[in-house]
Amino acid sequence: MAAYLQWRRFVFFDKELVKEPLGNDGAAPGTAPASGSTVSKFLCLPPGITVCDSGRGSLVFGDMEGQIWFLPRSLQLTGFQAYKLRVTHLYQLKQHNILASVGEDEEGINPLVKIWNLEKRDGGNPLCTRIFPAIPGTEPTVVSCLTVHENLNFMAIGFTDGSVTLNKGDITRDRHSKTQILHKGNYPVTGLAFRQAGKTTHLFVVTTENVQSYIVSGKDYPRVELDTHGCGLRCSALSDPSQDLQFIVAGDECVYLYQPDERGPCFAFEGHKLIAHWFRGYLIIVSRDRKVSPKSEFTSRDSQNSDKQILNIYDLCNKFIAYSAVFEDIVDVLAEWGSLYVLTRDGRVHALQEKDTQTKLEMLFKKNLFEMAINLAKSQHLDSDGLAQIFMQYGDHLYSKGNHDGAVQQYIRTIGKLEPSYVIRKFLDAQRIHNLTAYLQTLHRQSLANADHTTLLLNCYTKLKDSSKLEEFIKTKSESEVHFDVETAIKVLRQAGYYSHALYLAENHAHHEWYLKIQLEDIKNYQEALCYIGKLPFEQAESNMKRYGKILMHHIPEQTTHLLKGLCTDYRPSLEGRGDRDAPGCRANSEEFIPIFANNPRELKAFLEHMSEVQPDSPQGIYDTLLELRLQNWAHEKDPQIKEKLHAEAISLLKSGRFCDVFDKALVLCQMHDFQDGVLYLYEQGKLFQQIMHYHMQHEQYRQVIAVCERHGEQDPSLWEQALSYFARKEEDCKEYVAAVLKHIESKNLMPPLLVVQTLAHNSTATLSVIRDYLVQKLQKQSQQIAQDELRVRRYREETTRIRQEIQELKASPKIFQKTKCSICNSALELPSVHFLCGHSFHQHCFESYSESDADCPTCLPENRKVMDMIRAQEQKRDLHDQFQHQLKCSNDSFSVIADYFGRGVFNKLTLLTDPPTARLTPSLEAGLQRDLLMHSKRGT
């Protein structure tokens, strides 16, 4: 009683009387009403309605005249005569268009069960597929209740004598159905209901005094006694899946819920229950306050007073009364088309239309019943956006009342739907920082926080000085549990001075840059920072050494240099127990770390020397820097012994062969530091003999000048000419050196005599005696050359005369072939044979085997081919004007160049006349003469 009175009452249903459709006063539905009929009349059912049911889009009624009526949604009432006397029970299946009815066709207690197929017609009426008597035995008894399973395989009938019959099989056909007595008792059966759970079918049986269940899908039909409390007729129902298909029994003291094997919860709803139904999660109870025994339902219904009856609609999940109204003499309550319909004894039909969810929620909001609104929304399966809106309104309500703790809990439930800034602005006041912290924590746990939220939460922790909460927030066990932006957290903690916490985050989440920034810039712990870098993988270690190397070198130079040596040779992270120490290490480009040593020359030298020794293939920049460093030290050193040692080191480095590709750079370094030995060495390596000569000339080192000419004169003959010019310009006595130079010039014929005389004419100390020997020897050689040339000219003239005579003989006189042996096989000639004007003869078969062409002598062909190649070469060189001009400009003896090209025939045009042979034994005379001329000229040379 107390629990019931505490339930709130609401008006979640709209009540109205059902009106007849337009056209029932004689006009067709949908047409205009007749004159004087401006409004629709209220719908009135036929009198004598005794039983009702609903389903398949219609309300179904049975009356005392034996008729069954159907009221579809169009409200056009139709009916047919089902029984001769009366209809007592109806059951409309929800999944099939099948109707089961119980009624009487004759006086006495002999009820009949009829099964109607509403989809088929028989003379305009529904087809009755089966008729059978309801009473199983011979003793007459009255049917009290009826139920049918939706699969059409079970039908149960209860009687007032306490018995229950079970029809098993196809209930629409006699031959496929079997009837048996399932239950016998001493109390009238008041309610039956089938419950399907998987493949198991249960039947609930309730009497006026007890409740039991049967398993009817098996063979033995096991029975379970559930309770010793019963109910009256029509006071039991089966709930929907929202209440786990529980069997509801509405007693006068309480409403009980049952599972097939046990009793569930109960609700203390007071009043004598008349009707119980289940509709969309609601329990509908019709009751009256005056208590009447349930047994009176079977004795004298007419004797009961027609007092007021109360219809209550209970929401069992949310514990409130959704609707309550008083009616007069309710016949039944039906559910169809999404609404409830209350039939009263006067034939009226009252429709109860449930309000939409939003309207119900607004009603609850007006009464500030937010908790109930939340529960209602959940039971109505409102989407997450709708729930979030309720949570927000509830939070706003609690915030306005000053209940900040409760408000923040509701705002937390809106995370993911409500913009966080809406909540954050409400709790930015310092006095509400605890609530803001709670909200932000949840926001991070759900991984919905951004960098600003992380910043704000960490600032809250630091303002509260709650180190324990701060550590709990940042010290997660794994990366997957991190619900915040780590980099943002590190920035905030660093700014707030929580360096240890920031270092923890940076180290555990591999934010190496932030870890090193804090260690180096804030804590100034250089040693720890260097050790941390040594533990990093190669790529991170390399990049961080480039970034922080100068700072570390300034404070801990030795340790930094040691790490750089390892990083550039064979780097392995210094993690104990991790990694394969035998695996090949990585190495960085050592040249890129040279700027780190800008102010540490001693460490730089150690680093460079280490790299050159351990890693000979180091980048060129290492050797360039090492050379520059050694030259600097050599130039600034005052101690002679140390200076000599540094000199040797520099020369050794130059001779290491590492500066072949960067010769100019090494030369510039040596010249900058006035390292003369290095300069001369590089000149020699670079074959810059002219520069070596000029160096010795600048320093007036005469013997060195002669030595350079002797060493490198073969490669660059112009050195002797420069030496002669150099000594010719000297006013001092250099006869010894001039004589040495002239001797070499004369032996190699490097300069014309006239040019030598002109060169020495500039020297006032050089007398004729200096060049007398040179001139005498030169004139003698030229005289000898003239004599040889005249002899050669005379011989060529004689040879030319002889060849011309032979040519003339060939032209004017016949050629007699007197050879008796073949020039190839040396055997005696036999016909057929081949003869050539050159005097060679061949067997025809030898000639065909060895000749390359029919017109050429196989014996003379190689020599003739050489001559022809020489002629072609001369032809090709005739047009080499650029080459001729270049040699003419560069040569000291222009006349010899012109004579050479004149001899090649550049200034002549040679025309070769070659006619094809007319016969193998009589080749062209001109071709033969030309060939003989070439052959003889070749022999003459």
Tab-separated table of N, CA and C in Angstrom, residues 9-80:
chain	number	residue	atom	x	y	z
A	9	ARG	N	1.654	9.960	-10.438
A	9	ARG	CA	0.628	9.802	-11.465
A	9	ARG	C	0.843	10.852	-12.549
A	10	PHE	N	0.701	10.411	-13.786
A	10	PHE	CA	0.834	11.317	-14.914
A	10	PHE	C	-0.296	11.049	-15.891
A	11	VAL	N	-0.432	11.973	-16.801
A	11	VAL	CA	-1.439	11.817	-17.842
A	11	VAL	C	-0.677	11.679	-19.168
A	12	PHE	N	-0.200	10.482	-19.403
A	12	PHE	CA	0.580	10.198	-20.610
A	12	PHE	C	-0.287	9.654	-21.738
A	13	PHE	N	-1.607	9.634	-21.513
A	13	PHE	CA	-2.536	9.173	-22.548
A	13	PHE	C	-3.613	10.225	-22.732
A	14	ASP	N	-4.045	10.386	-23.967
A	14	ASP	CA	-5.156	11.276	-24.291
A	14	ASP	C	-6.408	10.427	-24.481
A	15	LYS	N	-7.483	10.857	-23.831
A	15	LYS	CA	-8.729	10.085	-23.854
A	15	LYS	C	-9.762	10.805	-24.726
A	16	GLU	N	-10.433	10.012	-25.576
A	16	GLU	CA	-11.519	10.567	-26.371
A	16	GLU	C	-12.470	9.434	-26.760
A	17	LEU	N	-13.702	9.815	-26.976
A	17	LEU	CA	-14.697	8.858	-27.429
A	17	LEU	C	-14.551	8.643	-28.926
A	18	VAL	N	-14.661	7.371	-29.325
A	18	VAL	CA	-14.553	7.055	-30.742
A	18	VAL	C	-15.860	7.449	-31.420
A	19	LYS	N	-15.692	8.171	-32.531
A	19	LYS	CA	-16.861	8.641	-33.277
A	19	LYS	C	-17.073	7.783	-34.509
A	20	GLU	N	-18.365	7.761	-34.916
A	20	GLU	CA	-18.671	7.025	-36.132
A	20	GLU	C	-18.082	7.746	-37.335
A	21	PRO	N	-17.684	6.996	-38.339
A	21	PRO	CA	-17.176	7.674	-39.541
A	21	PRO	C	-18.306	8.376	-40.264
A	22	LEU	N	-17.946	9.421	-41.002
A	22	LEU	CA	-18.953	10.146	-41.774
A	22	LEU	C	-19.561	9.225	-42.816
A	23	GLY	N	-20.926	9.239	-42.905
A	23	GLY	CA	-21.608	8.385	-43.881
A	23	GLY	C	-22.428	7.304	-43.220
A	24	ASN	N	-22.320	7.147	-41.885
A	24	ASN	CA	-23.093	6.111	-41.224
A	24	ASN	C	-24.554	6.488	-41.049
A	25	ASP	N	-24.927	7.719	-41.290
A	25	ASP	CA	-26.320	8.139	-41.186
A	25	ASP	C	-27.042	8.006	-42.523
A	26	GLY	N	-26.539	7.204	-43.362
A	26	GLY	CA	-27.194	6.979	-44.642
A	26	GLY	C	-26.312	7.323	-45.802
A	27	ALA	N	-25.318	8.170	-45.544
A	27	ALA	CA	-24.379	8.551	-46.612
A	27	ALA	C	-23.191	7.617	-46.601
A	28	ALA	N	-22.547	7.516	-47.686
A	28	ALA	CA	-21.380	6.641	-47.782
A	28	ALA	C	-20.219	7.271	-47.052
A	29	PRO	N	-19.310	6.465	-46.497
A	29	PRO	CA	-18.149	7.028	-45.820
A	29	PRO	C	-17.334	7.872	-46.783
A	30	GLY	N	-16.941	9.004	-46.285
A	30	GLY	CA	-16.121	9.894	-47.103
A	30	GLY	C	-16.934	10.948	-47.814
A	31	THR	N	-18.305	10.827	-47.808
A	31	THR	CA	-19.133	11.847	-48.457
A	31	THR	C	-19.562	12.863	-47.434
A	32	ALA	N	-20.144	13.930	-47.904
A	32	ALA	CA	-20.583	14.999	-46.995
A	32	ALA	C	-21.772	14.510	-46.188
A	33	PRO	N	-21.897	14.900	-44.914
A	33	PRO	CA	-23.028	14.468	-44.096
A	33	PRO	C	-24.323	15.094	-44.587
A	34	ALA	N	-25.397	14.403	-44.192
A	34	ALA	CA	-26.722	14.902	-44.595
A	34	ALA	C	-27.021	16.209	-43.892
A	35	SER	N	-28.067	16.891	-44.388
A	35	SER	CA	-28.460	18.178	-43.816
A	35	SER	C	-28.853	18.005	-42.367
A	36	GLY	N	-28.325	18.868	-41.529
A	36	GLY	CA	-28.603	18.789	-40.103
A	36	GLY	C	-27.636	17.926	-39.360
A	37	SER	N	-26.758	17.223	-40.032
A	37	SER	CA	-25.773	16.360	-39.368
A	37	SER	C	-24.400	16.973	-39.598
A	38	THR	N	-24.042	17.956	-38.799
A	38	THR	CA	-22.789	18.701	-38.968
A	38	THR	C	-21.641	18.048	-38.238
A	39	VAL	N	-21.919	17.204	-37.231
A	39	VAL	CA	-20.841	16.546	-36.492
A	39	VAL	C	-21.106	15.052	-36.498
A	40	SER	N	-19.989	14.317	-36.313
A	40	SER	CA	-20.109	12.863	-36.292
A	40	SER	C	-20.706	12.413	-34.960
A	41	LYS	N	-21.423	11.323	-34.999
A	41	LYS	CA	-21.987	10.732	-33.792
A	41	LYS	C	-20.955	9.828	-33.145
A	42	PHE	N	-21.118	9.620	-31.863
A	42	PHE	CA	-20.221	8.706	-31.173
A	42	PHE	C	-20.549	7.271	-31.572
A	43	LEU	N	-19.523	6.488	-31.715
A	43	LEU	CA	-19.700	5.102	-32.110
A	43	LEU	C	-20.380	4.334	-30.981
A	44	CYS	N	-21.378	3.536	-31.363
A	44	CYS	CA	-22.093	2.732	-30.372
A	44	CYS	C	-22.122	1.286	-30.851
A	45	LEU	N	-21.659	0.380	-29.987
A	45	LEU	CA	-21.592	-1.033	-30.336
A	45	LEU	C	-22.955	-1.698	-30.128
A	46	PRO	N	-23.129	-2.828	-30.769
A	46	PRO	CA	-24.412	-3.539	-30.569
A	46	PRO	C	-24.598	-3.927	-29.093
A	47	PRO	N	-25.833	-4.043	-28.641
A	47	PRO	CA	-26.048	-4.435	-27.236
A	47	PRO	C	-25.768	-5.925	-27.032
A	48	GLY	N	-25.564	-6.279	-25.794
A	48	GLY	CA	-25.382	-7.678	-25.453
A	48	GLY	C	-23.980	-8.191	-25.708
A	49	ILE	N	-22.950	-7.321	-25.811
A	49	ILE	CA	-21.567	-7.762	-25.997
A	49	ILE	C	-21.129	-8.507	-24.736
A	50	THR	N	-20.625	-9.710	-24.944
A	50	THR	CA	-20.218	-10.528	-23.796
A	50	THR	C	-18.718	-10.782	-23.752
A	51	VAL	N	-18.073	-10.766	-24.889
A	51	VAL	CA	-16.656	-11.115	-24.932
A	51	VAL	C	-15.984	-10.286	-26.028
A	52	CYS	N	-14.707	-9.958	-25.821
A	52	CYS	CA	-13.979	-9.105	-26.767
A	52	CYS	C	-12.557	-9.629	-26.939
A	53	ASP	N	-11.963	-9.277	-28.090
A	53	ASP	CA	-10.533	-9.530	-28.332
A	53	ASP	C	-10.105	-8.627	-29.488
A	54	SER	N	-8.817	-8.626	-29.792
A	54	SER	CA	-8.299	-7.757	-30.857
A	54	SER	C	-7.121	-8.446	-31.520
A	55	GLY	N	-6.818	-7.968	-32.733
A	55	GLY	CA	-5.694	-8.504	-33.475
A	55	GLY	C	-5.949	-8.481	-34.956
A	56	ARG	N	-4.850	-8.526	-35.738
A	56	ARG	CA	-4.923	-8.546	-37.195
A	56	ARG	C	-5.690	-7.361	-37.742
A	57	GLY	N	-5.584	-6.198	-37.044
A	57	GLY	CA	-6.178	-4.976	-37.551
A	57	GLY	C	-7.649	-4.800	-37.256
A	58	SER	N	-8.215	-5.556	-36.329
A	58	SER	CA	-9.648	-5.414	-36.025
A	58	SER	C	-9.879	-5.639	-34.540
A	59	LEU	N	-10.967	-5.019	-34.069
A	59	LEU	CA	-11.513	-5.353	-32.748
A	59	LEU	C	-12.612	-6.383	-32.975
A	60	VAL	N	-12.606	-7.463	-32.180
A	60	VAL	CA	-13.544	-8.570	-32.378
A	60	VAL	C	-14.462	-8.649	-31.143
A	61	PHE	N	-15.772	-8.751	-31.397
A	61	PHE	CA	-16.756	-8.826	-30.304
A	61	PHE	C	-17.658	-10.047	-30.502
A	62	GLY	N	-18.120	-10.590	-29.390
A	62	GLY	CA	-19.136	-11.651	-29.420
A	62	GLY	C	-20.307	-11.261	-28.521
A	63	ASP	N	-21.538	-11.573	-28.924
A	63	ASP	CA	-22.677	-11.109	-28.132
A	63	ASP	C	-23.561	-12.274	-27.718
A	64	MET	N	-24.609	-11.937	-27.044
A	64	MET	CA	-25.531	-12.935	-26.508
A	64	MET	C	-26.408	-13.538	-27.596
A	65	GLU	N	-26.404	-13.008	-28.793
A	65	GLU	CA	-27.215	-13.509	-29.895
A	65	GLU	C	-26.450	-14.516	-30.749
A	66	GLY	N	-25.212	-14.788	-30.399
A	66	GLY	CA	-24.408	-15.743	-31.155
A	66	GLY	C	-23.676	-15.122	-32.335
A	67	GLN	N	-23.667	-13.812	-32.410
A	67	GLN	CA	-22.987	-13.144	-33.513
A	67	GLN	C	-21.563	-12.722	-33.108
A	68	ILE	N	-20.690	-12.735	-34.130
A	68	ILE	CA	-19.322	-12.218	-33.955
A	68	ILE	C	-19.183	-10.995	-34.835
A	69	TRP	N	-18.736	-9.900	-34.209
A	69	TRP	CA	-18.625	-8.615	-34.887
A	69	TRP	C	-17.143	-8.246	-35.073
A	70	PHE	N	-16.842	-7.567	-36.216
A	70	PHE	CA	-15.484	-7.080	-36.506
A	70	PHE	C	-15.538	-5.576	-36.709
A	71	LEU	N	-14.666	-4.871	-36.008
A	71	LEU	CA	-14.580	-3.414	-36.158
A	71	LEU	C	-13.174	-3.077	-36.652
A	72	PRO	N	-13.028	-2.849	-37.972
A	72	PRO	CA	-11.691	-2.503	-38.499
A	72	PRO	C	-11.374	-1.039	-38.220
A	73	ARG	N	-10.245	-0.593	-38.728
A	73	ARG	CA	-9.814	0.782	-38.459
A	73	ARG	C	-10.734	1.793	-39.128
A	74	SER	N	-11.406	1.345	-40.199
A	74	SER	CA	-12.354	2.254	-40.859
A	74	SER	C	-13.625	2.436	-40.049
A	75	LEU	N	-13.742	1.660	-38.959
A	75	LEU	CA	-14.893	1.731	-38.052
A	75	LEU	C	-16.203	1.335	-38.737
A	76	GLN	N	-16.097	0.536	-39.782
A	76	GLN	CA	-17.285	-0.005	-40.448
A	76	GLN	C	-17.568	-1.371	-39.821
A	77	LEU	N	-18.549	-1.439	-38.940
A	77	LEU	CA	-18.835	-2.645	-38.167
A	77	LEU	C	-19.500	-3.688	-39.057
A	78	THR	N	-18.941	-4.920	-39.015
A	78	THR	CA	-19.524	-6.034	-39.769
A	78	THR	C	-19.620	-7.236	-38.838
A	79	GLY	N	-20.499	-8.196	-39.163
A	79	GLY	CA	-20.645	-9.369	-38.314
A	79	GLY	C	-21.280	-10.520	-39.058
A	80	PHE	N	-21.285	-11.666	-38.396
A	80	PHE	CA	-21.936	-12.837	-38.957
A	80	PHE	C	-22.418	-13.702	-37.796
